[in-house]
Short mmCIF file of C-alpha atoms in Angstrom, two decimals:
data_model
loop_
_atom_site.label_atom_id
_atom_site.label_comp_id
_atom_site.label_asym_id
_atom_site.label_seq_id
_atom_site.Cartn_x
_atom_site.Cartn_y
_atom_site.Cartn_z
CA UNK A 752 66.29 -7.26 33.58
CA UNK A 753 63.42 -8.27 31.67
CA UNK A 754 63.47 -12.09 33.41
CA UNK A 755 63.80 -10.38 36.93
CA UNK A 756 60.77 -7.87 36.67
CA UNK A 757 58.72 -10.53 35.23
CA UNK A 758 59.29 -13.08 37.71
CA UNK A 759 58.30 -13.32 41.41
CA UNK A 760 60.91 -12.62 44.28
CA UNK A 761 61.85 -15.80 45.18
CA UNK A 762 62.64 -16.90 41.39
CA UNK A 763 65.62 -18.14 40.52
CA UNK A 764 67.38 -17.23 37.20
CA UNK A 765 70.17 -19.29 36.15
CA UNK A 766 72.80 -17.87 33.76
CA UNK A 767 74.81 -19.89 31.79
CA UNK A 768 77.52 -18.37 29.20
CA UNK A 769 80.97 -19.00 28.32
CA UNK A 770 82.08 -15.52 28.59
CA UNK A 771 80.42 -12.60 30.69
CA UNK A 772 82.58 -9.62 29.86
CA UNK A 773 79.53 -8.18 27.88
CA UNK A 774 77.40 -8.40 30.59
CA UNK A 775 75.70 -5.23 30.69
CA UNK A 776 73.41 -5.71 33.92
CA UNK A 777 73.96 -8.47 36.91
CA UNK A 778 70.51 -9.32 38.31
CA UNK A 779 70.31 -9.92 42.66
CA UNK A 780 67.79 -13.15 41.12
CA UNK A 781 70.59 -14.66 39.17
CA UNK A 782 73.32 -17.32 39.37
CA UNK A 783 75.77 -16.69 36.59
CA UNK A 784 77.59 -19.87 35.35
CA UNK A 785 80.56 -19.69 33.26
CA UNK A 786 79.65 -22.48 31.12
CA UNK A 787 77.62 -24.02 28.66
CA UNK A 788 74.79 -25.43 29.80
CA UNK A 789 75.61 -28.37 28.68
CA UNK A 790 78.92 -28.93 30.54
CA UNK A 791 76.96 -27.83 33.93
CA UNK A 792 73.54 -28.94 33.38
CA UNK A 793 71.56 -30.17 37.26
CA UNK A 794 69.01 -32.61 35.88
CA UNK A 795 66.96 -31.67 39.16
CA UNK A 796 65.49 -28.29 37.32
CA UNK A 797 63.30 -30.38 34.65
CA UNK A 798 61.33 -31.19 37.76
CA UNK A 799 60.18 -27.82 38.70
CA UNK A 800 58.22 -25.75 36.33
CA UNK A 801 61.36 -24.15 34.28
CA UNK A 802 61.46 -21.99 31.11
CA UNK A 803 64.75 -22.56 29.25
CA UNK A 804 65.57 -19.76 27.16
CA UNK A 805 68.18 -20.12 24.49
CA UNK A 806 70.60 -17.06 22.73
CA UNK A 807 73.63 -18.49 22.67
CA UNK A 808 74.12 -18.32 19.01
CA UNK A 809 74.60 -22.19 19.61
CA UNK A 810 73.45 -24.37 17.28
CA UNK A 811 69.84 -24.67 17.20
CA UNK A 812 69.32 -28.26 15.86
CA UNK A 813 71.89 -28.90 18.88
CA UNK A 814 69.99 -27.09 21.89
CA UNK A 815 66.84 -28.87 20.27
CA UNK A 816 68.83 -32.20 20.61
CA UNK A 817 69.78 -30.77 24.34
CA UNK A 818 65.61 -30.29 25.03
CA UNK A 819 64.76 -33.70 23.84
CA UNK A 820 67.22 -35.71 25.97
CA UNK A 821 66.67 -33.92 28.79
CA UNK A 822 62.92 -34.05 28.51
CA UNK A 823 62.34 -30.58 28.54
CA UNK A 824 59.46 -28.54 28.74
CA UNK A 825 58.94 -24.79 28.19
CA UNK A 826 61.87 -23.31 25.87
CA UNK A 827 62.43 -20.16 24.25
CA UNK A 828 64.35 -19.76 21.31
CA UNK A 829 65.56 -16.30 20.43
CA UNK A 830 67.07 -15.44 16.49
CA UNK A 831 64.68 -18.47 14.96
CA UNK A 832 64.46 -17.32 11.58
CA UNK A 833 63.55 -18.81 8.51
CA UNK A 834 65.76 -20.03 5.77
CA UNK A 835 64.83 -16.87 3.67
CA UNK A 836 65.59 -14.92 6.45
CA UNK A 837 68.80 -16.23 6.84
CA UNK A 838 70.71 -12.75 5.82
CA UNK A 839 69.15 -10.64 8.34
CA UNK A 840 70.91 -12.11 10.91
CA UNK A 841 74.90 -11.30 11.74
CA UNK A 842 75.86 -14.70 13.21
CA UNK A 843 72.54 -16.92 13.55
CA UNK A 844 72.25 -20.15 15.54
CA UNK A 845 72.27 -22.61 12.39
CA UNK A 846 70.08 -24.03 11.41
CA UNK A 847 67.42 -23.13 14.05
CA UNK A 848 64.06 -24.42 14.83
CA UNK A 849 62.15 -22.74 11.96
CA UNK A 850 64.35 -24.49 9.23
CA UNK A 851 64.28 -27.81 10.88
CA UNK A 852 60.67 -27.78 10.52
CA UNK A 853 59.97 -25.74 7.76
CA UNK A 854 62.99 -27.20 5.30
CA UNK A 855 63.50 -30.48 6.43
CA UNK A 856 63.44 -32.09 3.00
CA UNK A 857 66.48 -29.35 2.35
CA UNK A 858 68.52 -31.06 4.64
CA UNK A 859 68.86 -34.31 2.92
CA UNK A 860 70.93 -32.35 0.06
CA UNK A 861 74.55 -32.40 1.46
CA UNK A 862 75.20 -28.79 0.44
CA UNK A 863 75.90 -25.22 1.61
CA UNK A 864 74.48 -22.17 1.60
CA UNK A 865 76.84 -18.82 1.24
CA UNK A 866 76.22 -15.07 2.11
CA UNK A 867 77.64 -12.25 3.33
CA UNK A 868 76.73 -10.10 6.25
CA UNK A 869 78.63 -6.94 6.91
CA UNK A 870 81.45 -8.03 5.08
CA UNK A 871 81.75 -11.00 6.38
CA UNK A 872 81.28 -14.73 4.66
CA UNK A 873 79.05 -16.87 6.25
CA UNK A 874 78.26 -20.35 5.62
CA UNK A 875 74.86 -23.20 6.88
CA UNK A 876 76.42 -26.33 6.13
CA UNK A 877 73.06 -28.79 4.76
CA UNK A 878 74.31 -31.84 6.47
CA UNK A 879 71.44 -34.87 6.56
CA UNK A 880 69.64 -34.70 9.58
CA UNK A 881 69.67 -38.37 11.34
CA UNK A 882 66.49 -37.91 12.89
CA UNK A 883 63.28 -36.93 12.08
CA UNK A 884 62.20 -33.80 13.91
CA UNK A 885 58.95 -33.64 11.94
CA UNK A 886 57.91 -36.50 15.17
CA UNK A 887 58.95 -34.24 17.15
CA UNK A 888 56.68 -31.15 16.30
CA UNK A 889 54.09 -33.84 17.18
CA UNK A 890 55.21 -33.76 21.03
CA UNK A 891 55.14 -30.00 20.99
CA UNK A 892 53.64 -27.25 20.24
CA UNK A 893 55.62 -24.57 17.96
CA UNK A 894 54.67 -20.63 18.23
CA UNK A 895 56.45 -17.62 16.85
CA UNK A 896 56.14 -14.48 18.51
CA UNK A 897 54.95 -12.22 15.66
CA UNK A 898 57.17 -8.86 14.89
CA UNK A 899 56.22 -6.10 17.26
CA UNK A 900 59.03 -3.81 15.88
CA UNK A 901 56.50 -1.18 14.85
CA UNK A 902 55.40 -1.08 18.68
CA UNK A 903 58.62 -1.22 20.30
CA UNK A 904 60.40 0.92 17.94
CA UNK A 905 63.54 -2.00 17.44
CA UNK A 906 64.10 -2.41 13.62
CA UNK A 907 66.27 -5.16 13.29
CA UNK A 908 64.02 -8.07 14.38
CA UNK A 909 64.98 -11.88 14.84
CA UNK A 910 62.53 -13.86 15.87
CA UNK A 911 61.43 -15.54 19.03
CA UNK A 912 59.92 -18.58 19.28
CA UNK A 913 58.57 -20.89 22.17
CA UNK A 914 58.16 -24.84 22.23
CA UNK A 915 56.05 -26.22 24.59
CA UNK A 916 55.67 -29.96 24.93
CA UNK A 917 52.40 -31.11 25.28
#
């Protein structure tokens, strides 16, 4: 809803998801896909001026790897929380963009990290990363949208973050 008010008439908004029966509102702008973008990805939208925006509770580090390959340019990447945020979350996109940069020394430690949310055990696997995304934060430029909870009232924050290659 947000996407389709913000965006002119003749945008397009393309969908993609593995499983719609969620969906809470079906937008006249957009083109749902039942798939992951990466199974149905047209090459042909890098070309245009595109924002990608990512909540897929996909792997972060593996969206990232998605942007770079396809040369991507404007992304958004919704739950990117830290690694001492990693609790507030019910099911975050591990590890996301904030750890890879922040932590990546932590990654080189072949362990795991354990907590429980709601009852339920969850588990970041530290696996070595085999490249180095610190390069990459060189290509682009890394914001966080700051908490605005105490002006829109929503308590449970994750954050959002954009990358924007230069």
């Amino acid at each position: 809803f947000i996407l389709e008010k913000a965006t002119s008439k003749n945008t397009k908004i393309f969908s993609h998801d593995i499983n719609f029966k969620n969906l809470k509102y079906k937008s006249p702008k957009a083109i749902y896909i039942n798939k992951d973008i990466e199974e149905n990805f047209d090459l042909r939208l890098t070309k245009f001026k595109n924002i990608f925006f990512f909540d897929d509770h996909v792997s972060q580090l593996k969206r990232l790897n998605f942007v770079l390959k396809n040369n991507i340019k404007y992304c958004l990447f919704d739950d990117d929380i830290s690694i001492s945020n990693i609790i507030s979350d019910g099911h975050p996109a591990l590890p996301t963009i904030s750890m890879i940069k922040n932590n990546f020394d932590l990654f080189n430690l072949e362990k795991k990290i354990k907590w429980s949310f709601e009852g339920d055990e969850r588990i970041l696997k530290l696996r070595k990363l085999n490249k180095n995304f610190n390069k990459l934060f060189k290509n682009y430029y890394y914001h966080q949208i700051p908490n605005l909870s105490h002006i829109t009232g929503y308590k449970r924050y994750s954050h959002l973050s954009f990358l924007i290659k230069k």
